[in-house]
Amino acid sequence: VIEDVASVAQMAAAIKEMHVRGAGLIGAAAGYGMYLATLEASGAGSDGEFEASLSRAAETLRATRPTAVNLAWAVERQMRAIMGETSREARIARAFQTAREIADEDAEYCRRIGDHGVKLIRRLHRKKGATVHILTHCNAGWLAFVDYGSATAPIYAAHDAGIPVHVWVDETRPRNQGAKLTAWELGQHGVPHTVIADNAGGHLMQHGMVDMVIVGTDRTTFTGDVANKIGTYLKALAAKDNNVPFYVALPSSTIDWTLASGDRIPIEERASGEVTKMTGRLPDGSVATVDIAAPGSTAANPAFDVTPARLVTQFITERGICEASQKGLRSLFPEMK
Amino acid sequence: VIEDVASVAQMAAAIKEMHVRGAGLIGAAAGYGMYLATLEASGAGSDGEFEASLSRAAETLRATRPTAVNLAWAVERQMRAIMGETSREARIARAFQTAREIADEDAEYCRRIGDHGVKLIRRLHRKKGATVHILTHCNAGWLAFVDYGSATAPIYAAHDAGIPVHVWVDETRPRNQGAKLTAWELGQHGVPHTVIADNAGGHLMQHGMVDMVIVGTDRTTFTGDVANKIGTYLKALAAKDNNVPFYVALPSSTIDWTLASGDRIPIEERASGEVTKMTGRLPDGSVATVDIAAPGSTAANPAFDVTPARLVTQFITERGICEASQKGLRSLFPEMK
């Protein structure tokens, strides 16, 4: 669905209700949200009122999803950019330009993640001499970013380079981003893939059916801990237990340079109904939602979990591949204190 | 649904299509299936034909589900019992009696598992002085056995004894035995519980929200490896990583005294549609099945995984609690060679 978003309130709703989702895409959406905020503030009586209106919009956008750091990062980047100008017209123009920069950077960074990540897949293919089986969780594909996706960028790059790959797609309950989005994306691109229940990945790894795992991240501490879609931690444990390399692909916009530990990442708790109901297509093609839990039973729904750095083999960033640690990240981003 | 089963073919279909499921219950069903086999063979022209007919029925029943050992165990126990008689009438009577014994033993053994397991819950409650949070996977409750269930028996016993318990119910994709059966059972019994996506358990353990895990098993090697519903292994890994005790409740009928390693347990692969479709209730109360995966994408569906003994804290059996090892099992079952 292509949706026109014409106000901060609409953008906030689109992010909160997950019309747009995925680390990169909600960052880009928040960037444009802040541009809309400058338009909405443009009729303000004074510069003080303009800035107060902007601050309220920033707060509204930041509050939509607590875990992914791209949102806060994009909003703060916009605030700095906008405040760097003085006239109202220049502020609006600067906000639009910055929103485009955020979106273009996301696309470019994901492309580079593909360039770096494909080397890992090529190496596995040379070693194995057969199809490389890659497991991924949730959707960190182009539906989650502006263009290429993070975790899927190396997969598309490998497929396009003629390296035989096959993807195990975790369905990713409760919202099924894997079965619905990643499977669809891969199918559109002609990449061989098989959907599996989230429960199945450990068994496949025990039986040598997974050569590598690549996932995305919604927030990465500068020490290398990774908050990603709920269930990622379980796959990281299984990968470790079976000596399967576990990679996290991330544009640097997902790094939180202020957090030293994943324990301090706020974890979004979403509605119970996302677990107890399921939406799909009826045989006649219409869309229906069915109750799938015992009547009267309620559900808890934490949306993310934290995978500690010790379980991550390496990070794939736009600047290259590094160890999942403070030292590793600093080696690629020496300008960050 | 209460279903009358009047032939070996109907019983085999009921087991294969999971009208009855769960280790204990399919054992009991196979026991009665062998009684039906004696009735069907009773018109045979010779004893040789009677026995050949019985062997074919045994093979049909054994082939329905490959992973759970109770099925083979019940069929073999029946074959030994039936062959111990000589007249056709005595064989039929003996088959009926043995089927009842298998069912009654299952109920009695699960009751004893409750008696032993409740001590573990009581100990945790004394130590903690607050509600004990127990995570379980799939359904090893009375819907899976003849009466009390295995994994749930200690939970019901604790609840009935006034120990405050709360159960985290893994929904258990793809067939949702947790959300559909365990949640319903617990709700009927008034036990506080919350359904969670299978992905969520690791996160809850990381945050101290799970005091213990209790699961069932479909086949246990004499060395302590445990085949249980797909995804159990992932929860065992998370429990180990967070120092949460991980218990497996089992009547001894699930022990395979011939297998030294879980690697050799055959793992049932079920239909792709169990993953790509979901059945539930529409708002008008009618039952509907919806497609939940991207059109054209297929799924793999291994139904069980193997949790190695090293991840199991202890076994809860009808004879008491023991280490998940050959030594532990032999200490409780010294008569088994």
XYZ file of C-alpha atoms in Angstrom:
674
model
C 0.000 0.000 0.000
C 1.296 3.468 -0.861
C 0.039 5.969 1.703
C 0.242 9.773 1.569
C 1.333 11.239 4.888
C 0.654 14.980 5.204
C 1.014 15.779 8.898
C 3.145 14.981 11.939
C 0.147 13.253 13.527
C -0.321 11.051 10.469
C 3.380 10.233 10.377
C 3.384 9.370 14.090
C 0.383 7.085 13.573
C 1.989 5.467 10.517
C 5.103 4.660 12.576
C 3.264 3.559 15.725
C 0.768 1.361 13.880
C 3.583 -0.015 11.753
C 2.398 1.157 8.326
C 6.125 1.782 8.067
C 8.450 -0.395 10.124
C 12.072 -1.448 10.181
C 15.006 0.486 11.627
C 16.070 2.354 8.493
C 12.592 3.142 7.275
C 11.292 4.568 10.534
C 14.418 6.749 10.694
C 13.713 8.059 7.184
C 10.028 8.491 8.027
C 10.908 10.467 11.150
C 13.213 12.668 9.047
C 10.340 13.560 6.754
C 8.091 13.869 9.813
C 10.346 16.632 11.089
C 10.113 18.359 7.711
C 6.306 18.209 8.058
C 6.797 19.653 11.553
C 8.542 22.717 10.108
C 5.636 23.230 7.689
C 3.110 22.925 10.522
C 5.128 25.345 12.686
C 5.571 27.865 9.861
C 2.485 29.869 10.837
C 3.768 30.364 14.425
C 3.604 33.941 15.780
C 7.189 33.983 17.100
C 10.420 32.043 16.732
C 9.882 30.784 20.278
C 6.510 29.357 19.296
C 8.038 27.874 16.122
C 10.676 26.092 18.171
C 8.179 24.950 20.809
C 5.969 23.502 18.074
C 8.993 21.737 16.598
C 9.956 20.312 20.011
C 6.467 18.941 20.531
C 6.579 17.288 17.113
C 9.989 15.822 17.907
C 8.630 14.403 21.157
C 5.560 12.959 19.400
C 7.695 11.216 16.783
C 10.252 9.914 19.300
C 7.508 8.467 21.506
C 6.017 6.282 18.747
C 8.485 3.382 19.071
C 10.872 3.245 22.017
C 13.393 0.573 20.991
C 14.758 1.512 17.563
C 17.311 4.259 17.935
C 17.093 5.460 14.315
C 13.967 7.348 15.235
C 15.649 9.425 17.945
C 18.777 9.722 15.817
C 16.864 11.119 12.816
C 14.830 13.503 14.972
C 17.945 14.828 16.725
C 19.822 15.189 13.465
C 16.926 17.209 12.106
C 16.697 19.375 15.223
C 20.411 20.229 14.959
C 20.105 20.954 11.238
C 16.974 23.085 11.575
C 18.341 25.063 14.535
C 21.493 25.742 12.520
C 19.426 28.043 10.291
C 17.843 31.291 11.398
C 15.115 32.284 8.910
C 11.933 30.283 8.835
C 12.237 29.614 5.080
C 15.816 28.391 5.465
C 14.772 26.113 8.319
C 12.030 24.533 6.221
C 14.355 24.113 3.243
C 17.049 22.645 5.470
C 14.580 20.181 7.025
C 13.553 18.945 3.579
C 17.172 18.617 2.481
C 18.122 16.752 5.671
C 15.174 14.353 5.304
C 16.410 13.528 1.797
C 19.957 13.104 3.049
C 18.810 10.668 5.755
C 16.871 8.620 3.206
C 19.648 8.685 0.597
C 22.294 7.788 3.163
C 20.211 4.835 4.329
C 20.021 3.498 0.780
C 23.727 4.064 0.168
C 24.799 2.548 3.497
C 22.692 -0.556 2.896
C 24.234 -0.901 -0.580
C 27.677 -0.828 1.011
C 26.588 -3.374 3.645
C 25.726 -5.601 0.694
C 29.188 -5.063 -0.822
C 30.936 -5.976 2.431
C 28.592 -8.794 3.427
C 28.733 -10.582 0.095
C 32.411 -11.330 0.777
C 31.396 -13.461 3.766
C 28.907 -15.411 1.661
C 31.423 -15.843 -1.182
C 34.002 -17.181 1.258
C 31.507 -19.720 2.641
C 30.569 -20.756 -0.891
C 34.214 -21.285 -1.894
C 34.811 -23.356 1.213
C 31.646 -25.409 0.839
C 31.333 -25.648 -2.951
C 27.553 -25.800 -2.695
C 24.518 -23.629 -1.953
C 24.983 -21.376 1.065
C 22.062 -21.633 3.490
C 21.374 -18.392 5.332
C 18.887 -18.003 8.165
C 17.302 -14.624 8.853
C 14.800 -13.412 11.423
C 12.117 -10.774 10.924
C 12.444 -8.416 7.966
C 15.558 -6.346 7.547
C 15.016 -6.083 3.815
C 14.115 -3.232 1.529
C 10.621 -3.076 3.025
C 12.334 -2.099 6.296
C 14.734 0.424 4.789
C 14.706 2.953 2.003
C 16.096 0.632 -0.607
C 18.300 -2.458 -0.201
C 17.720 -3.501 3.388
C 20.464 -4.329 5.859
C 20.439 -8.083 6.550
C 19.167 -8.908 3.073
C 21.599 -6.639 1.180
C 24.416 -9.235 1.247
C 21.916 -11.929 0.227
C 20.676 -9.976 -2.802
C 24.266 -9.084 -3.709
C 25.278 -12.770 -3.546
C 22.271 -13.905 -5.566
C 22.916 -11.225 -8.200
C 26.578 -12.272 -8.353
C 25.540 -15.835 -9.164
C 26.483 -17.337 -5.804
C 23.870 -20.020 -5.033
C 22.034 -19.054 -1.836
C 18.954 -20.349 -0.062
C 17.313 -18.463 2.790
C 15.571 -19.970 5.818
C 12.951 -17.346 6.637
C 11.831 -17.304 10.290
C 8.117 -16.501 10.159
C 8.727 -14.113 13.098
C 5.709 -14.252 15.320
C 3.698 -12.448 16.381
C 3.522 -10.088 13.395
C 4.950 -12.530 10.861
C 7.243 -10.064 9.137
C 9.326 -12.994 7.942
C 6.535 -15.056 6.378
C 4.760 -11.985 5.027
C 7.498 -9.516 4.084
C 10.884 -11.238 3.821
C 9.428 -14.229 1.953
C 7.586 -11.877 -0.409
C 10.692 -9.737 -1.024
C 12.889 -12.751 -1.685
C 10.243 -14.278 -3.940
C 9.990 -11.049 -5.960
C 13.757 -11.113 -6.411
C 13.824 -14.820 -7.313
C 15.899 -15.841 -4.291
C 15.230 -19.468 -3.219
C 13.813 -19.508 0.298
C 11.775 -21.587 2.724
C 9.581 -20.265 5.521
C 9.976 -21.949 8.910
C 8.332 -21.595 12.303
C 10.528 -19.577 14.670
C 10.875 -22.781 16.674
C 12.665 -24.636 13.878
C 15.969 -22.748 13.492
C 17.813 -24.507 16.312
C 16.974 -27.938 14.902
C 18.199 -26.904 11.430
C 21.470 -25.648 12.916
C 21.941 -28.894 14.864
C 21.705 -30.738 11.554
C 24.178 -28.616 9.587
C 21.447 -27.045 7.477
C 22.377 -23.433 8.257
C 25.730 -22.020 7.115
C 25.278 -18.543 8.535
C 22.747 -16.274 10.210
C 22.301 -12.625 9.207
C 19.895 -10.376 11.093
C 19.335 -6.654 11.402
C 19.191 -4.542 14.544
C 16.971 -1.804 15.926
C 19.558 -0.513 18.372
C 23.181 -1.482 18.899
C 25.119 -0.357 21.967
C 28.654 0.902 21.362
C 29.772 -2.190 23.289
C 28.184 -4.491 20.702
C 24.907 -5.600 22.294
C 22.070 -5.825 19.782
C 18.346 -5.179 20.264
C 16.450 -6.801 17.434
C 13.057 -8.412 16.887
C 11.951 -10.717 19.700
C 13.439 -14.189 19.246
C 16.757 -13.056 17.779
C 18.508 -13.928 21.050
C 17.281 -17.534 20.834
C 18.749 -17.914 17.334
C 22.028 -16.387 18.482
C 22.226 -18.952 21.314
C 21.575 -21.788 18.873
C 24.152 -20.440 16.413
C 26.768 -20.301 19.178
C 25.888 -23.812 20.344
C 26.359 -25.157 16.818
C 29.322 -23.047 15.638
C 27.215 -21.293 13.023
C 28.476 -17.740 12.365
C 25.977 -15.114 13.493
C 26.227 -11.748 11.724
C 24.379 -8.519 12.423
C 24.072 -6.076 9.518
C 23.730 -2.446 10.518
C 23.984 1.007 9.109
C 25.731 3.127 11.748
C 22.477 5.024 12.365
C 21.411 2.103 14.568
C 24.388 2.466 16.902
C 23.584 4.124 20.226
C 26.908 5.716 21.192
C 25.471 6.623 24.618
C 24.561 3.123 25.871
C 27.201 0.828 27.338
C 24.871 -2.131 27.926
C 21.963 -3.764 26.160
C 20.222 -4.133 29.531
C 19.441 -0.430 29.330
C 17.694 -0.526 25.944
C 13.960 0.093 26.458
C 11.935 -2.830 25.114
C 8.615 -1.995 23.528
C 5.635 -3.958 24.854
C 2.950 -4.197 22.182
C -0.726 -5.181 22.278
C -1.826 -8.640 23.451
C -4.013 -9.004 20.359
C -0.953 -9.248 18.114
C -0.323 -12.648 19.749
C -3.897 -13.891 20.227
C -5.120 -12.965 16.733
C -3.752 -13.660 13.301
C -4.560 -11.949 10.028
C -4.380 -13.718 6.684
C -6.127 -14.432 3.423
C -9.318 -16.507 3.225
C -9.686 -18.915 0.287
C -11.715 -16.238 -1.588
C -8.766 -13.831 -1.344
C -10.343 -11.537 1.233
C -8.403 -10.667 4.381
C -9.675 -11.881 7.744
C -8.480 -11.895 11.331
C -8.982 -15.023 13.427
C -8.654 -15.598 17.167
C -6.040 -18.278 17.710
C -5.751 -18.492 21.495
C -8.034 -20.138 24.027
C -11.001 -17.857 24.793
C -10.259 -15.762 27.871
C -6.491 -16.222 27.792
C -4.415 -13.069 27.485
C -0.936 -12.621 26.080
C 2.249 -10.682 26.759
C 4.028 -9.231 23.757
C 7.549 -7.868 24.187
C 8.573 -6.787 20.676
C 12.369 -6.996 20.925
C 15.055 -8.813 22.818
C 18.725 -8.118 23.375
C 21.447 -10.367 22.012
C 24.639 -9.867 24.003
C 27.789 -9.068 22.009
C 29.389 -12.366 23.088
C 26.946 -14.230 20.805
C 27.612 -12.077 17.721
C 30.358 -13.256 15.360
C 30.782 -9.929 13.542
C 29.019 -6.751 12.517
C 28.568 -5.827 8.858
C 28.455 -2.019 8.609
C 28.610 0.475 5.751
C 32.308 0.938 6.507
C 33.204 -2.733 6.630
C 33.154 -5.745 8.908
C 34.212 -5.594 12.551
C 34.102 -7.417 15.854
C 30.935 -6.883 17.934
C 32.682 -4.856 20.602
C 33.607 -1.325 21.562
C 37.038 -1.904 20.059
C 35.555 -3.238 16.827
C 33.097 -0.377 16.376
C 35.700 2.267 17.286
C 38.071 0.809 14.679
C 35.528 1.647 11.967
C 34.117 4.817 13.531
C 37.150 6.461 15.132
C 35.472 9.874 15.069
C 32.872 8.742 17.631
C 33.891 9.384 21.224
C -14.645 -33.233 20.296
C -15.359 -36.793 21.424
C -14.799 -39.182 18.548
C -15.727 -42.876 18.329
C -12.942 -44.950 16.829
C -14.023 -48.399 15.688
C -11.231 -49.734 13.477
C -7.456 -49.841 13.223
C -7.628 -47.619 10.132
C -9.681 -45.021 12.014
C -7.300 -45.151 14.967
C -4.282 -44.754 12.694
C -5.913 -41.748 11.017
C -6.838 -40.226 14.386
C -3.199 -40.466 15.504
C -1.663 -39.331 12.224
C -4.009 -36.366 11.779
C -3.579 -35.502 15.439
C -7.173 -35.929 16.616
C -5.277 -37.427 19.529
C -1.772 -36.138 20.210
C 0.716 -36.033 23.036
C 3.093 -38.784 24.104
C 0.899 -40.479 26.694
C -2.315 -40.239 24.759
C -0.992 -41.674 21.521
C 0.463 -44.563 23.526
C -2.934 -45.231 25.090
C -4.631 -44.832 21.705
C -2.231 -47.326 20.135
C -2.975 -49.744 22.975
C -6.675 -49.640 22.159
C -5.788 -49.722 18.456
C -4.148 -53.122 19.026
C -7.278 -54.312 20.807
C -9.281 -53.263 17.722
C -6.703 -55.185 15.680
C -7.501 -58.399 17.581
C -11.214 -57.890 16.865
C -10.524 -57.306 13.172
C -8.283 -60.390 13.019
C -10.760 -62.576 14.879
C -12.370 -63.871 11.685
C -9.040 -65.098 10.283
C -8.987 -68.616 8.892
C -5.847 -69.724 10.719
C -3.662 -68.615 13.625
C -1.012 -67.696 11.092
C -3.448 -65.380 9.340
C -4.550 -63.939 12.704
C -0.949 -63.146 13.578
C -0.177 -61.719 10.140
C -3.205 -59.451 10.400
C -2.049 -58.335 13.849
C 1.451 -57.607 12.544
C 0.074 -55.491 9.725
C -2.036 -53.512 12.219
C 1.000 -53.045 14.448
C 2.985 -51.733 11.500
C 0.160 -49.373 10.484
C -0.095 -47.928 13.980
C 3.686 -47.596 14.445
C 4.051 -45.766 11.133
C 1.611 -42.973 12.039
C 4.059 -40.834 14.034
C 7.764 -41.642 13.980
C 9.185 -39.569 16.851
C 7.170 -40.405 19.974
C 8.303 -43.737 21.357
C 5.133 -44.398 23.370
C 3.479 -45.557 20.199
C 6.040 -48.275 19.490
C 6.251 -49.093 23.177
C 2.477 -49.620 23.489
C 2.284 -51.660 20.279
C 5.155 -53.904 21.357
C 3.731 -54.358 24.830
C 0.448 -55.397 23.274
C 2.137 -57.808 20.842
C 3.969 -59.508 23.714
C 0.775 -59.705 25.796
C -1.386 -61.013 22.954
C 1.188 -63.593 21.843
C 1.398 -64.806 25.444
C -2.115 -66.233 25.031
C -3.050 -69.091 22.755
C -6.824 -69.082 22.194
C -8.311 -66.335 20.050
C -10.782 -65.351 22.796
C -8.034 -65.096 25.392
C -5.941 -62.994 23.029
C -8.800 -60.534 22.496
C -9.525 -60.351 26.221
C -5.851 -59.878 26.989
C -5.552 -57.084 24.407
C -8.460 -55.237 25.998
C -7.012 -55.683 29.481
C -3.578 -54.510 28.368
C -5.049 -51.431 26.658
C -6.749 -50.528 29.941
C -3.549 -51.143 31.873
C -1.588 -48.838 29.564
C -4.184 -46.091 29.978
C -4.488 -46.537 33.740
C -0.729 -46.621 34.200
C -0.377 -43.421 32.219
C -2.843 -41.668 34.521
C -1.199 -43.071 37.646
C 2.341 -42.253 36.491
C 1.380 -38.675 35.651
C -0.231 -38.312 39.089
C 3.042 -39.444 40.656
C 5.005 -37.027 38.448
C 2.800 -34.322 39.948
C 3.606 -35.507 43.483
C 7.351 -35.459 42.823
C 7.394 -32.266 40.744
C 5.401 -30.206 43.196
C 8.311 -30.473 45.634
C 10.492 -28.521 43.200
C 7.861 -25.789 42.891
C 7.348 -25.657 46.665
C 11.084 -25.289 47.207
C 11.262 -22.387 44.726
C 8.277 -20.746 46.402
C 9.849 -21.010 49.858
C 13.074 -19.518 48.561
C 11.385 -16.705 46.651
C 8.384 -15.974 48.872
C 6.327 -14.925 45.857
C 4.520 -16.358 42.835
C 6.517 -18.990 40.990
C 6.649 -18.306 37.248
C 6.831 -21.476 35.166
C 7.370 -21.583 31.417
C 6.102 -24.513 29.393
C 6.234 -25.368 25.706
C 3.578 -27.176 23.690
C 0.967 -29.188 25.557
C 2.023 -31.888 27.942
C -1.210 -31.566 29.887
C -4.174 -33.830 30.335
C -5.176 -33.289 26.718
C -1.912 -35.019 25.804
C -2.226 -37.866 28.286
C -4.985 -39.966 29.756
C -5.549 -37.766 32.766
C -3.145 -35.381 34.543
C -0.524 -34.687 31.906
C 3.207 -34.840 32.501
C 4.638 -31.298 32.465
C 1.447 -29.789 33.836
C 0.922 -32.366 36.628
C 3.316 -30.573 39.034
C 1.699 -27.228 38.119
C -1.829 -28.465 38.890
C -0.561 -30.084 42.087
C 1.090 -26.818 43.180
C -1.982 -24.746 42.353
C -4.237 -27.178 44.206
C -1.895 -27.052 47.207
C -2.263 -23.282 47.359
C 1.226 -22.450 46.067
C 0.891 -19.321 43.899
C 1.976 -20.172 40.360
C 1.770 -18.368 37.036
C 2.475 -20.101 33.746
C 4.086 -18.583 30.645
C 2.470 -20.574 27.832
C 4.538 -20.748 24.635
C 1.995 -20.587 21.824
C 3.988 -23.380 20.112
C 3.889 -22.771 16.404
C 3.028 -24.120 14.004
C 0.088 -25.988 15.520
C -0.367 -23.695 18.519
C -0.887 -26.453 21.064
C 0.183 -24.004 23.768
C -2.179 -21.144 22.892
C -5.025 -23.502 22.049
C -4.693 -26.452 24.438
C -2.434 -25.603 27.378
C -3.984 -22.139 27.828
C -7.459 -23.668 27.679
C -6.575 -26.427 30.169
C -5.003 -24.000 32.618
C -7.930 -21.610 32.241
C -10.418 -24.418 32.976
C -8.472 -25.235 36.122
C -8.187 -21.569 37.169
C -4.396 -21.467 36.927
C -3.087 -17.941 36.145
C -1.275 -17.948 32.819
C -0.163 -15.729 29.951
C 0.303 -16.799 26.346
C 3.534 -15.667 24.665
C 5.001 -15.988 21.195
C 7.620 -18.738 21.095
C 10.145 -15.982 20.447
C 9.562 -14.308 23.819
C 10.811 -16.891 26.343
C 14.502 -15.979 26.124
C 13.768 -12.317 26.793
C 11.623 -13.209 29.833
C 14.421 -15.392 31.208
C 16.982 -12.620 30.696
C 14.785 -10.399 32.867
C 14.268 -12.825 35.757
C 10.639 -13.424 34.852
C 10.894 -17.221 34.632
C 11.712 -19.279 37.737
C 11.647 -22.674 36.081
C 10.835 -24.429 32.817
C 8.906 -27.721 32.708
C 8.323 -29.498 29.420
C 7.286 -32.980 28.349
C 9.060 -35.347 25.990
C 8.091 -37.581 23.092
C 11.180 -39.747 23.331
C 14.010 -39.787 25.841
C 17.226 -41.694 25.213
C 18.615 -43.718 28.116
C 21.501 -41.233 28.091
C 19.148 -38.323 28.826
C 18.647 -36.630 25.449
C 15.084 -35.428 24.933
C 13.046 -35.187 21.739
C 10.157 -32.829 22.309
C 8.070 -30.372 20.274
C 10.116 -28.210 17.901
C 11.522 -25.187 19.733
C 12.145 -26.925 23.044
C 15.899 -26.900 22.370
C 15.880 -23.096 22.005
C 14.216 -22.698 25.402
C 16.694 -25.100 26.972
C 19.583 -23.022 25.603
C 18.043 -19.835 27.009
C 17.405 -21.477 30.378
C 21.046 -22.584 30.566
C 22.274 -19.120 29.576
C 20.208 -17.537 32.355
C 20.588 -20.159 35.091
C 16.898 -21.033 34.979
C 16.292 -24.686 35.946
C 14.987 -26.728 33.018
C 12.968 -29.823 33.943
C 11.587 -32.548 31.731
C 8.593 -34.482 33.079
C 8.250 -38.008 31.761
C 6.462 -41.221 32.452
C 8.997 -44.001 31.846
C 7.030 -45.098 28.769
C 8.780 -42.282 26.864
C 12.258 -43.652 27.585
C 13.876 -45.422 24.649
C 16.219 -47.885 26.346
C 17.732 -48.809 22.966
C 18.982 -45.362 21.875
C 22.261 -43.967 23.196
C 22.023 -40.627 21.398
C 19.329 -38.110 20.524
C 20.926 -37.733 17.077
C 19.386 -41.078 16.189
C 15.784 -40.156 17.044
C 13.763 -39.904 13.820
C 12.245 -36.428 13.493
C 8.827 -36.234 11.900
C 8.520 -33.749 9.023
C 4.929 -32.547 8.737
C 3.006 -30.705 6.023
C 4.085 -27.254 4.828
C 0.518 -25.981 5.204
C 0.731 -26.250 8.995
C 3.185 -23.331 8.827
C 1.700 -21.311 5.956
C -1.913 -21.494 7.172
C -3.519 -20.747 10.512
C -6.896 -21.825 11.811
C -8.891 -19.771 14.289
C -12.250 -18.285 15.139
C -13.810 -15.490 13.091
C -15.674 -12.747 14.989
C -18.974 -14.586 14.339
C -17.600 -17.663 16.118
C -17.165 -19.779 13.016
C -13.837 -21.456 12.365
C -11.753 -20.368 9.382
C -8.307 -21.056 7.986
C -6.253 -18.175 6.620
C -3.079 -18.140 4.526
C -0.428 -16.266 6.471
C 2.670 -16.567 4.279
C 3.619 -14.715 1.113
C 1.840 -16.271 -1.885
C 4.091 -18.817 -3.566
C 6.429 -19.300 -0.615
C 6.665 -22.803 0.798
C 7.598 -23.940 4.287
C 9.575 -26.668 6.023
C 8.009 -28.157 9.129
C 10.137 -30.384 11.361
C 7.836 -31.270 14.262
C 10.382 -32.041 16.994
C 13.893 -31.172 18.025
C 16.350 -32.810 20.365
C 17.524 -31.163 23.558
C 20.831 -32.677 24.641
C 21.042 -33.976 28.212
C 23.636 -31.322 29.123
C 20.891 -28.664 28.956
C 18.423 -30.545 31.189
C 18.590 -29.810 34.924
C 16.655 -32.898 36.028
C 14.025 -35.406 34.980
C 10.746 -35.761 36.881
C 9.550 -39.363 36.504
C 6.866 -41.463 38.171
C 9.561 -42.920 40.418
C 11.095 -39.623 41.448
C 13.542 -36.980 40.301
C 16.899 -37.797 38.744
C 19.789 -36.417 36.763
C 19.313 -36.389 32.965
C 21.891 -39.082 32.338
C 22.306 -42.809 32.005
C 23.395 -42.912 35.643
C 20.381 -40.895 36.750
C 17.848 -42.988 34.838
C 19.454 -46.280 35.910
C 19.269 -45.167 39.546
C 15.466 -45.022 39.265
C 15.008 -47.895 36.813
C 17.656 -50.428 37.888
C 15.734 -53.294 36.265
C 16.364 -51.869 32.771
C 19.528 -53.221 31.167
